[in-house]
PDB file of N, CA and C in Angstrom:
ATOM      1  N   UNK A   1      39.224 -38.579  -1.197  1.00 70.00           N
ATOM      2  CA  UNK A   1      40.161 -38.916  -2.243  1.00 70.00           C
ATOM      3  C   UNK A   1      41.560 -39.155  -1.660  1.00 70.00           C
ATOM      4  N   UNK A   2      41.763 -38.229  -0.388  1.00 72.00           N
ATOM      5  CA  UNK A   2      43.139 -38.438  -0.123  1.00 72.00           C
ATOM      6  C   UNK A   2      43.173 -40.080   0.388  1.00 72.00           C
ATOM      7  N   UNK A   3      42.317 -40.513   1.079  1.00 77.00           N
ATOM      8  CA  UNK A   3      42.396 -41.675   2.107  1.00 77.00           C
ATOM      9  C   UNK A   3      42.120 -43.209   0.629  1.00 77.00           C
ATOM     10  N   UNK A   4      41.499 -42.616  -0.279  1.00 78.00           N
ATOM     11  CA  UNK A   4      41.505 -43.771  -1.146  1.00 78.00           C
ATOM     12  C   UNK A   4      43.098 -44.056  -1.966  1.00 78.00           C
ATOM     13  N   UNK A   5      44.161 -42.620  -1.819  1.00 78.00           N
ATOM     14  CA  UNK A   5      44.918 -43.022  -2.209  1.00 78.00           C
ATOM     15  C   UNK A   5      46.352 -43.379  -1.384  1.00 78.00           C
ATOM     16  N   UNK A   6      45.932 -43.285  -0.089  1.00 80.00           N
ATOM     17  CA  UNK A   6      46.583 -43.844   1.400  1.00 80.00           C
ATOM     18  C   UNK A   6      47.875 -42.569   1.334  1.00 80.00           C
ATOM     19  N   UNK A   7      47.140 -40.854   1.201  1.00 82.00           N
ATOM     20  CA  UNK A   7      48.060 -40.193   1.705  1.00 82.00           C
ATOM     21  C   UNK A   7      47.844 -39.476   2.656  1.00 82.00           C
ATOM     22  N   UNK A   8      48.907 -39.043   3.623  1.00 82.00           N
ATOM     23  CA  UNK A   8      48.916 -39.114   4.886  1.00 82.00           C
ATOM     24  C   UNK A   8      48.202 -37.403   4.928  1.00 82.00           C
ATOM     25  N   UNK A   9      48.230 -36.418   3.928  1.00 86.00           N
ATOM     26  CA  UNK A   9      47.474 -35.421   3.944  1.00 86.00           C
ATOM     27  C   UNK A   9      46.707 -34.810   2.831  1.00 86.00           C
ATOM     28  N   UNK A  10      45.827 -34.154   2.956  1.00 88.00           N
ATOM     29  CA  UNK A  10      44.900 -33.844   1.802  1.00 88.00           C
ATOM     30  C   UNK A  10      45.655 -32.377   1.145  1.00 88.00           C
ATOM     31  N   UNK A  11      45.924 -32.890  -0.173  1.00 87.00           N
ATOM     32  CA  UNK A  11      46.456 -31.231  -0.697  1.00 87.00           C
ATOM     33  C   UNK A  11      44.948 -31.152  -1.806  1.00 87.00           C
ATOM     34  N   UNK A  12      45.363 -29.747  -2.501  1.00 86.00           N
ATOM     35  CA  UNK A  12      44.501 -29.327  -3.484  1.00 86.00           C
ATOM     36  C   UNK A  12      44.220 -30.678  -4.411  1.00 86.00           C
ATOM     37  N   UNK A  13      44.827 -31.113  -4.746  1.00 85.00           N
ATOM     38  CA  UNK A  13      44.233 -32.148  -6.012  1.00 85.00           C
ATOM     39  C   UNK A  13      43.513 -32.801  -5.499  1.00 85.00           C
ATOM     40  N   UNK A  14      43.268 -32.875  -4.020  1.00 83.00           N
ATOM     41  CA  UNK A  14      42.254 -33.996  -3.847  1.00 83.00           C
ATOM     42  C   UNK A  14      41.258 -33.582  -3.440  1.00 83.00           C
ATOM     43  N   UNK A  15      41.472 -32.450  -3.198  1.00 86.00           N
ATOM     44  CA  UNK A  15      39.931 -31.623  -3.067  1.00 86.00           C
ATOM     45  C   UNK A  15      39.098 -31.140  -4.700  1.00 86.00           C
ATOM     46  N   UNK A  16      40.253 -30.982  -5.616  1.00 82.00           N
ATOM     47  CA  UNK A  16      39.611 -30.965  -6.546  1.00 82.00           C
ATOM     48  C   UNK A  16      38.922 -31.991  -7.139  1.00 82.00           C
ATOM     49  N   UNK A  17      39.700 -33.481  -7.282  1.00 80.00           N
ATOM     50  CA  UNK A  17      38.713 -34.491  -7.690  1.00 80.00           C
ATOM     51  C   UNK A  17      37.591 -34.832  -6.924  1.00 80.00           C
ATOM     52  N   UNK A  18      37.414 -34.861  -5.636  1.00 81.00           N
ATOM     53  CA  UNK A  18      36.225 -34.936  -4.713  1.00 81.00           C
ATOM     54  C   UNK A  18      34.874 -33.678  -5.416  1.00 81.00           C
ATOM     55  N   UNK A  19      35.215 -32.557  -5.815  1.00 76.00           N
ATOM     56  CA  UNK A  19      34.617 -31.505  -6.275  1.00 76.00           C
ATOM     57  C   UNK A  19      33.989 -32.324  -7.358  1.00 76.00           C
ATOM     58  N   UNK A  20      34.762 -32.929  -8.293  1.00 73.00           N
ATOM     59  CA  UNK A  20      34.762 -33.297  -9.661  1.00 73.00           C
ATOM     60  C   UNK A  20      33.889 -34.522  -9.272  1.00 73.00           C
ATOM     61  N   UNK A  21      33.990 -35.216  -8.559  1.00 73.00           N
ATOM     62  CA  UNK A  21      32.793 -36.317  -8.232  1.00 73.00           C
ATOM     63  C   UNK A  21      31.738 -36.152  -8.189  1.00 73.00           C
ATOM     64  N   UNK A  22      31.542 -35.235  -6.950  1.00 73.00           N
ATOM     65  CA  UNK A  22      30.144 -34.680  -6.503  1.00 73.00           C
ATOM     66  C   UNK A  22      29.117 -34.018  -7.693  1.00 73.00           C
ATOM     67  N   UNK A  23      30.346 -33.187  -8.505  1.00 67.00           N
ATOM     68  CA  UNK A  23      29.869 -32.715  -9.607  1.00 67.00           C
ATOM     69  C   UNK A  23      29.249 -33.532 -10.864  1.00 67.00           C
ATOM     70  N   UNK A  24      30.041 -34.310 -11.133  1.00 63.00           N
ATOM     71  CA  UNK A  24      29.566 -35.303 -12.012  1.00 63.00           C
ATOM     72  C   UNK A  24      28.439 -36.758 -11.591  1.00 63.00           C
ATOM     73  N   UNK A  25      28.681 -37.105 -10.360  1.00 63.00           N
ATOM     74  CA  UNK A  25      28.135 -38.345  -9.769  1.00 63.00           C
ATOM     75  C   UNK A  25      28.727 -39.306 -10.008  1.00 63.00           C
ATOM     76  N   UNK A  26      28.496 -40.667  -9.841  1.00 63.00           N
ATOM     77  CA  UNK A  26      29.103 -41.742  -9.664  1.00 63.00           C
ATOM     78  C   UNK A  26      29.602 -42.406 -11.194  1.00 63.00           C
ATOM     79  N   UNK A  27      30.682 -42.807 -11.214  1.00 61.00           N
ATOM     80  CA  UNK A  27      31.085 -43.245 -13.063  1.00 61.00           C
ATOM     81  C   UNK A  27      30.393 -44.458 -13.341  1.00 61.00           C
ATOM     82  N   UNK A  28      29.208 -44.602 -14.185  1.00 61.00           N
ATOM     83  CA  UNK A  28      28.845 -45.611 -15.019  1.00 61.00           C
ATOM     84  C   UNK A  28      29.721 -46.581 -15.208  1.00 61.00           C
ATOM     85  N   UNK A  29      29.719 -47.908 -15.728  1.00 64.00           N
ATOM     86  CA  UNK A  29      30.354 -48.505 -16.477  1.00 64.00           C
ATOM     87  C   UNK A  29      29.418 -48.683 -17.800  1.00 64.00           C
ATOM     88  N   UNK A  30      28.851 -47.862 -18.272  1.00 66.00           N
ATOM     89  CA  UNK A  30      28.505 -48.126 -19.281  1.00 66.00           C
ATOM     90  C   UNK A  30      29.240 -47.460 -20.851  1.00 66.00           C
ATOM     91  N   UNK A  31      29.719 -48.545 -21.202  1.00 71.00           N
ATOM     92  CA  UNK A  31      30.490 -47.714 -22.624  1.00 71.00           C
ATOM     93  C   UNK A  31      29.346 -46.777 -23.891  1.00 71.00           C
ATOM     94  N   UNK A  32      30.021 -45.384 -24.123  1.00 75.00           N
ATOM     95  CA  UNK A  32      29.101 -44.795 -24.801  1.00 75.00           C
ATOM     96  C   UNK A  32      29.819 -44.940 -25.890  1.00 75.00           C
ATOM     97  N   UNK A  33      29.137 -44.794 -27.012  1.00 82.00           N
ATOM     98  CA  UNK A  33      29.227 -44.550 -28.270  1.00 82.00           C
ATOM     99  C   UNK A  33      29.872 -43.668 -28.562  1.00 82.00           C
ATOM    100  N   UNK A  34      30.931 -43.748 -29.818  1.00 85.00           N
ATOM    101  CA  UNK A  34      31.188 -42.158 -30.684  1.00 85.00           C
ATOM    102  C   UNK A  34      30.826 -41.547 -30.942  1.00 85.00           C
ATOM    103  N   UNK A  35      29.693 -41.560 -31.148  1.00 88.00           N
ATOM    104  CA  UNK A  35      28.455 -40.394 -31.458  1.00 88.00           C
ATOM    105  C   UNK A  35      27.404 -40.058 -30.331  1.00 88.00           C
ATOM    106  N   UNK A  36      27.633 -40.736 -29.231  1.00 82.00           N
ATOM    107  CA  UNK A  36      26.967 -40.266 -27.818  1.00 82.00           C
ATOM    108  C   UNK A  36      27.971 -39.078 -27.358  1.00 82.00           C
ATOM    109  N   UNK A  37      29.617 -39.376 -27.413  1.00 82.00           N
ATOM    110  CA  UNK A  37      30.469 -38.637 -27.025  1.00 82.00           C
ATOM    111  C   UNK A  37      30.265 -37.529 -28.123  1.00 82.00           C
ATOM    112  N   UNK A  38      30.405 -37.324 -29.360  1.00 86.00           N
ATOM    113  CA  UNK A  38      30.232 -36.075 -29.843  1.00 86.00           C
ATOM    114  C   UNK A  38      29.236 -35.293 -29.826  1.00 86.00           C
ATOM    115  N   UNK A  39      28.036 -35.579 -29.493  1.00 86.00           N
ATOM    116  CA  UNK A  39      26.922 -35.227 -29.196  1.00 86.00           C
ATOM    117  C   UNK A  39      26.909 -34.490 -27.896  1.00 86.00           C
ATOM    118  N   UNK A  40      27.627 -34.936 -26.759  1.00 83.00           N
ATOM    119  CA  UNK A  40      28.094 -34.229 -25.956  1.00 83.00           C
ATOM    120  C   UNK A  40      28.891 -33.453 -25.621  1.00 83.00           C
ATOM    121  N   UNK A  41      29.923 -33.310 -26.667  1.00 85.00           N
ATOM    122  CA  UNK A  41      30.918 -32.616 -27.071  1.00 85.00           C
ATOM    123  C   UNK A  41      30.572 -31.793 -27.497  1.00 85.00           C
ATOM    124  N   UNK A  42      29.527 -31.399 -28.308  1.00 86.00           N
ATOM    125  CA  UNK A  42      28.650 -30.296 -29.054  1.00 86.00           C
ATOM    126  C   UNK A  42      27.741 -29.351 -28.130  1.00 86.00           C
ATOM    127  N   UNK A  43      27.277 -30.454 -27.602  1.00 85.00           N
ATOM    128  CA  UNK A  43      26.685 -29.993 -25.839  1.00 85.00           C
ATOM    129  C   UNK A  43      27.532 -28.244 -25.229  1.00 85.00           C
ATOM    130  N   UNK A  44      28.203 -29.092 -24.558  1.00 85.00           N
ATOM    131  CA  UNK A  44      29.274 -28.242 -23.776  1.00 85.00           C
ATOM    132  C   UNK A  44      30.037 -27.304 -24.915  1.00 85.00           C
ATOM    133  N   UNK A  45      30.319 -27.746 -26.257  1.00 86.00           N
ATOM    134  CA  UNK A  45      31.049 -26.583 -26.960  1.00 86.00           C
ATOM    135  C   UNK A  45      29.922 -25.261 -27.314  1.00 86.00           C
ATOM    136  N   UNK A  46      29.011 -25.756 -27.395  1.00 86.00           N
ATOM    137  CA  UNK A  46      27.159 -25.010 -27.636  1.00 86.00           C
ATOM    138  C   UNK A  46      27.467 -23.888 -26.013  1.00 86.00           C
ATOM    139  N   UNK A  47      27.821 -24.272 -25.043  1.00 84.00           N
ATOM    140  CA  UNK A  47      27.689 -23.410 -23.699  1.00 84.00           C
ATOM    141  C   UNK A  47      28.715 -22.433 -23.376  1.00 84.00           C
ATOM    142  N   UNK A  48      29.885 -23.161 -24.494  1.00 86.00           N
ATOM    143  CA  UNK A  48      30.914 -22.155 -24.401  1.00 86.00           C
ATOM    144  C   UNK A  48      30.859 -21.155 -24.980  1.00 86.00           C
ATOM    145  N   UNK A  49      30.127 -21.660 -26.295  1.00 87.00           N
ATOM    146  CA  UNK A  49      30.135 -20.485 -27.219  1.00 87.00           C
ATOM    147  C   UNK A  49      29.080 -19.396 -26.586  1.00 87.00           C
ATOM    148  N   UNK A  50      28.071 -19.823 -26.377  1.00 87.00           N
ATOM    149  CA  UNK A  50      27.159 -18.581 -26.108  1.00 87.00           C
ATOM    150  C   UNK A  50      27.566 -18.361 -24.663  1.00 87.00           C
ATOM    151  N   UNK A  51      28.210 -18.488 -23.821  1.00 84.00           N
ATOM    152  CA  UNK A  51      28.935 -17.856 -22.535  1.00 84.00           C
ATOM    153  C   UNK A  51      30.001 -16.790 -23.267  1.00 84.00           C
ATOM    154  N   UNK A  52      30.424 -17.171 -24.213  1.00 85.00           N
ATOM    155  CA  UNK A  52      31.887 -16.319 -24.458  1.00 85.00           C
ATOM    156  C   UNK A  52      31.007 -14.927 -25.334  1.00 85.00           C
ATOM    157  N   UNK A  53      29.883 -15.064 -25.944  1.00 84.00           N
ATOM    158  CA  UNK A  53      29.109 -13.978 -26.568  1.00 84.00           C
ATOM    159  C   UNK A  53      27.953 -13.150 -25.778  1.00 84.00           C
ATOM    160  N   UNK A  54      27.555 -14.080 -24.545  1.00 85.00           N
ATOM    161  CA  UNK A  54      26.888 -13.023 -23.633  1.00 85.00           C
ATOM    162  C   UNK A  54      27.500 -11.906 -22.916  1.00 85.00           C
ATOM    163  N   UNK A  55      26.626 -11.173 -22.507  1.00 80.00           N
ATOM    164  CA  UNK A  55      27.246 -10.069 -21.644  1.00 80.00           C
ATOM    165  C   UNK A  55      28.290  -9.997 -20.747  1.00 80.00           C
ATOM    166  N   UNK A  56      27.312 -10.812 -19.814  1.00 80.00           N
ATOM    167  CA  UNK A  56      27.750 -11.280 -18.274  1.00 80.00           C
ATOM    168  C   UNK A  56      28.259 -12.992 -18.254  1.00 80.00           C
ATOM    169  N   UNK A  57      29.227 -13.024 -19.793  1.00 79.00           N
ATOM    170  CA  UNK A  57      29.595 -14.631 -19.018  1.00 79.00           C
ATOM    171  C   UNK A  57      30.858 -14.420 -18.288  1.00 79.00           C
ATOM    172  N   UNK A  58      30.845 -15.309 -18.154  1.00 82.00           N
ATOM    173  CA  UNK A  58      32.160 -15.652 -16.928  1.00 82.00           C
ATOM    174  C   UNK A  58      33.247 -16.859 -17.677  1.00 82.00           C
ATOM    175  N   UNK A  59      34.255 -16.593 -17.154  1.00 84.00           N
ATOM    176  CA  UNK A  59      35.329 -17.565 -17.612  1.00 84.00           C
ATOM    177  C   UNK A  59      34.805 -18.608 -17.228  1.00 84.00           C
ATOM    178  N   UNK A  60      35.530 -19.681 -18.319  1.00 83.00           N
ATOM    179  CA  UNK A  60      35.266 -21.256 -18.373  1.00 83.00           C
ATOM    180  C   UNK A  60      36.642 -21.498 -17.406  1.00 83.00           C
ATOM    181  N   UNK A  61      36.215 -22.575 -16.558  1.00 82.00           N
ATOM    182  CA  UNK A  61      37.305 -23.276 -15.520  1.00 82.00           C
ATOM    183  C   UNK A  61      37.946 -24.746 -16.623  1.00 82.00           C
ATOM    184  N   UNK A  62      36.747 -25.413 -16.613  1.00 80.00           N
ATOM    185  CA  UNK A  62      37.089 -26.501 -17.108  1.00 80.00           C
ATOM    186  C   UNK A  62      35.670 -27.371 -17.486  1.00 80.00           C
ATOM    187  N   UNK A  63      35.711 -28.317 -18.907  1.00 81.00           N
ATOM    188  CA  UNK A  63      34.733 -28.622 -19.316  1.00 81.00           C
ATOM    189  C   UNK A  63      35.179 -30.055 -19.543  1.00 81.00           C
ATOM    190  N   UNK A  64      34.429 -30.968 -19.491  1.00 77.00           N
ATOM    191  CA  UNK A  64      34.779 -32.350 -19.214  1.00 77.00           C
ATOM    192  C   UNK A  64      33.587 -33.144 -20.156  1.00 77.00           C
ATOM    193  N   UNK A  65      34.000 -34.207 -20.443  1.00 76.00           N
ATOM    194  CA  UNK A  65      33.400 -35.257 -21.002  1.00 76.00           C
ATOM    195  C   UNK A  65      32.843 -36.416 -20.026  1.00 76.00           C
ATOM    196  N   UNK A  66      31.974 -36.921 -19.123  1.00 70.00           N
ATOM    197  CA  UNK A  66      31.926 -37.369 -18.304  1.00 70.00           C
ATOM    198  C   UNK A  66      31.195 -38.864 -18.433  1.00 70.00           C
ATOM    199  N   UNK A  67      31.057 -40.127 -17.905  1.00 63.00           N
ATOM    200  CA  UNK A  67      30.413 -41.143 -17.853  1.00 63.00           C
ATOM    201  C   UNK A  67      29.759 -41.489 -16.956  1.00 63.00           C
ATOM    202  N   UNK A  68      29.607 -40.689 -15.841  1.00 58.00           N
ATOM    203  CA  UNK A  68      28.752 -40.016 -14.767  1.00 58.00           C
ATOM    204  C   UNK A  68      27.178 -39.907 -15.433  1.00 58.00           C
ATOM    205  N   UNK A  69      26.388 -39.447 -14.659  1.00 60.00           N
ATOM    206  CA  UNK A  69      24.418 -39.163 -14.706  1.00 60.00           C
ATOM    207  C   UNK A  69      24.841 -37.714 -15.635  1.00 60.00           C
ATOM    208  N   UNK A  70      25.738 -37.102 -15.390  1.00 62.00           N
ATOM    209  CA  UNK A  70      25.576 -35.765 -15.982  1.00 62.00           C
ATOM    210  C   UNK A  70      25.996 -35.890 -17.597  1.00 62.00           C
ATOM    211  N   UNK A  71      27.087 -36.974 -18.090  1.00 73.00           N
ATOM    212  CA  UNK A  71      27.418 -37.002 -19.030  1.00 73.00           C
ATOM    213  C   UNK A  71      28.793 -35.762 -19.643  1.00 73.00           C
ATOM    214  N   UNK A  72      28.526 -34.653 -19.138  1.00 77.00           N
ATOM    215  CA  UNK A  72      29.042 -33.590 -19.501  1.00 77.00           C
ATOM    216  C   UNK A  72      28.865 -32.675 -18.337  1.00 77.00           C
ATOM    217  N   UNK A  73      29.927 -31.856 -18.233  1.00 74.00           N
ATOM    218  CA  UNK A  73      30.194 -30.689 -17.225  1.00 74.00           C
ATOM    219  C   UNK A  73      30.948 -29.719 -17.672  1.00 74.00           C
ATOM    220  N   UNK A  74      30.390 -28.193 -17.580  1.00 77.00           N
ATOM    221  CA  UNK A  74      31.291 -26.781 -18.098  1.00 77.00           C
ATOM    222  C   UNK A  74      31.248 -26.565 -15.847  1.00 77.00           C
ATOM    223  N   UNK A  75      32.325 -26.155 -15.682  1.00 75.00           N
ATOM    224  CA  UNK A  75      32.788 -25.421 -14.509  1.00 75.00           C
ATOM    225  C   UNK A  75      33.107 -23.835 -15.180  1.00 75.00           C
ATOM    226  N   UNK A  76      32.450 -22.960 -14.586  1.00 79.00           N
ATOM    227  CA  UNK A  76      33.048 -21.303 -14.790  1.00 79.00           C
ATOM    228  C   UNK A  76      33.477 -21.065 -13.413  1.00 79.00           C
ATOM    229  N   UNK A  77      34.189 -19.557 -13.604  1.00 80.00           N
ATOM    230  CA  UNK A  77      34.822 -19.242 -12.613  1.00 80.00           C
ATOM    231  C   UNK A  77      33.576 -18.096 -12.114  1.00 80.00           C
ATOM    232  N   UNK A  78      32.727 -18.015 -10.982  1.00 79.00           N
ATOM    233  CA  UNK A  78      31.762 -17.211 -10.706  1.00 79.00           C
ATOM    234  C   UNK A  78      32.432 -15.944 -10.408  1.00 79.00           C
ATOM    235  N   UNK A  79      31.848 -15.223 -10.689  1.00 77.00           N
ATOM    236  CA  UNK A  79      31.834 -13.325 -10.693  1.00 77.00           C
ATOM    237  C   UNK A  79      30.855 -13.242  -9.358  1.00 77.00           C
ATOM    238  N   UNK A  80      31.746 -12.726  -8.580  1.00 80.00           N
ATOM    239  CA  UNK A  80      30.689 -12.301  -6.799  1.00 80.00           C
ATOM    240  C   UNK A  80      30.189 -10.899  -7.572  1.00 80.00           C
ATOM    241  N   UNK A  81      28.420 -11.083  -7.539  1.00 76.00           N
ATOM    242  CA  UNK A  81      27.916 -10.263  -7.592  1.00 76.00           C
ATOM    243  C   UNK A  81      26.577 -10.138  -6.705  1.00 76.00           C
ATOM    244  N   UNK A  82      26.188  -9.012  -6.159  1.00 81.00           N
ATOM    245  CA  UNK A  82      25.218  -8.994  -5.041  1.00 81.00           C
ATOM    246  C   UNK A  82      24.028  -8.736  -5.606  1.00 81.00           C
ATOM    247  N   UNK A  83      23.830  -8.503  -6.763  1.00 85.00           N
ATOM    248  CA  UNK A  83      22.393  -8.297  -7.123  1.00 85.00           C
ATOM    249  C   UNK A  83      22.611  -8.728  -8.576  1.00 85.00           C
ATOM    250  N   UNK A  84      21.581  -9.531  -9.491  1.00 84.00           N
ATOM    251  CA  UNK A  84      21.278 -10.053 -10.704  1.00 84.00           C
ATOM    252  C   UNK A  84      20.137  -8.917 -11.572  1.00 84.00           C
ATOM    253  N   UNK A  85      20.923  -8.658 -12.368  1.00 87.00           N
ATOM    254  CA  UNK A  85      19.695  -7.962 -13.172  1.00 87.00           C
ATOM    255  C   UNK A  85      19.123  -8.584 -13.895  1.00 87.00           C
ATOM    256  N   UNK A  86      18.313  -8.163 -14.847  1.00 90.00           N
ATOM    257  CA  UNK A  86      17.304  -9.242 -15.506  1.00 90.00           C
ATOM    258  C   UNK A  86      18.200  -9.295 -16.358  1.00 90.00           C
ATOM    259  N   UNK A  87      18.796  -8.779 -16.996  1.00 88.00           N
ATOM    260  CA  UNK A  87      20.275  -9.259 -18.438  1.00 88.00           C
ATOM    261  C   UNK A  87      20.850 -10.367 -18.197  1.00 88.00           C
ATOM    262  N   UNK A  88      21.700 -10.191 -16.803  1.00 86.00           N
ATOM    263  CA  UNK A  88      22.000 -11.590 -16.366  1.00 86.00           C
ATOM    264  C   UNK A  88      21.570 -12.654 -15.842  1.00 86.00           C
ATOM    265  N   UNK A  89      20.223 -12.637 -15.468  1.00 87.00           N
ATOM    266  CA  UNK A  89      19.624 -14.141 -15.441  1.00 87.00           C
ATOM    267  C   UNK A  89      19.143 -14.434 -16.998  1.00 87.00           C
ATOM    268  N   UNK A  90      18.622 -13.240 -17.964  1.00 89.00           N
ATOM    269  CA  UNK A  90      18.775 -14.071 -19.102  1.00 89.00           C
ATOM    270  C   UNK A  90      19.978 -14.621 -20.362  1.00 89.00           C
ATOM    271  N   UNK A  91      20.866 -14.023 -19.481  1.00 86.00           N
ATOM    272  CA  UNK A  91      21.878 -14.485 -19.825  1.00 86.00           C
ATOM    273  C   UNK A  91      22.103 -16.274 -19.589  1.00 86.00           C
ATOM    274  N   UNK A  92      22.359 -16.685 -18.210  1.00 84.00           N
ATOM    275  CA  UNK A  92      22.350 -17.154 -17.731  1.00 84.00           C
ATOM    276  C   UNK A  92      21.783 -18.323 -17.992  1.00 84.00           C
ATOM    277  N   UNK A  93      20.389 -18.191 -18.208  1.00 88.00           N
ATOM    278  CA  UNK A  93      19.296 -19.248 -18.614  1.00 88.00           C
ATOM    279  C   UNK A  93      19.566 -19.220 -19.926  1.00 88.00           C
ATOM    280  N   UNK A  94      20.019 -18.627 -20.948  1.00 87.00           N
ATOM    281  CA  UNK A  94      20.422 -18.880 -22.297  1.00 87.00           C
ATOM    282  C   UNK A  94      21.703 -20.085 -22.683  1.00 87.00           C
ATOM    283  N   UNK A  95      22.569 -19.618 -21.271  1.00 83.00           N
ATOM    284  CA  UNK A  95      23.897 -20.381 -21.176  1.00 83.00           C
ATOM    285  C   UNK A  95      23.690 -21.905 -20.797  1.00 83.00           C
ATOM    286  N   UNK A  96      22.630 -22.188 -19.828  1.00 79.00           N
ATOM    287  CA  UNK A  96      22.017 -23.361 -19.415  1.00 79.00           C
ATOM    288  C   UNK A  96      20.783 -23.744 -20.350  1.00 79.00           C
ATOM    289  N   UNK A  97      20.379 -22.940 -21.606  1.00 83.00           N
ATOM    290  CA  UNK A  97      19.831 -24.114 -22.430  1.00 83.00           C
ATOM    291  C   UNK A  97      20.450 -24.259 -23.814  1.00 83.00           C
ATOM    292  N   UNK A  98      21.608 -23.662 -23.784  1.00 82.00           N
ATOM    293  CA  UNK A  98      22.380 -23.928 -25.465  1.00 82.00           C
ATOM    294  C   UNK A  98      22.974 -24.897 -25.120  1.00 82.00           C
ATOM    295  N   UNK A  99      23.304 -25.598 -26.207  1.00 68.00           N
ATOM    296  CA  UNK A  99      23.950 -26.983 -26.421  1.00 68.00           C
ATOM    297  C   UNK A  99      22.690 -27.782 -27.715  1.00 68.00           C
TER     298      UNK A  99
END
């Protein structure tokens, strides 16, 4: 990102949009619909909500609307933990199928 925008060093923002690429994949040009976008909007608001009511969720970083393969992206901030109990993987897997 830094070299596409011809600066002479890489700070944080450009490590963050490179993040934000990888994360999302390559931008479509395909125009979506108003109701493709709210549909996805419902998506990701569906992951927030049941992250913010589970046990073990974790803060939301940032949630995006995307035109990328993914369409939509929630970023949390991960909790270093060394062992998963079964609460929190079903946590977890609850958070990755609401929407």
């Amino acid at each position: 990102m830094a070299a596409r925008s011809k600066a002479h060093a890489v700070n944080q923002s450009h490590v963050e949009k490179a993040i934000e690429r990888i994360l999302s994949g390559i931008d479509r040009k395909k125009v979506m619909t108003k109701r493709d976008l709210q549909l996805i909007a419902y998506q990701q608001a569906g992951k927030a909500v049941v992250n913010w009511h589970s046990v073990s969720g974790e803060p939301i970083l940032k949630m995006m609307l995307l035109s990328g393969k993914s369409h939509g992206l929630t970023q949390f901030i991960k909790k270093e933990r060394v062992f998963l109990t079964v609460e929190v993987i079903l946590d977890k897997l609850s958070i990755l199928a609401a929407g």
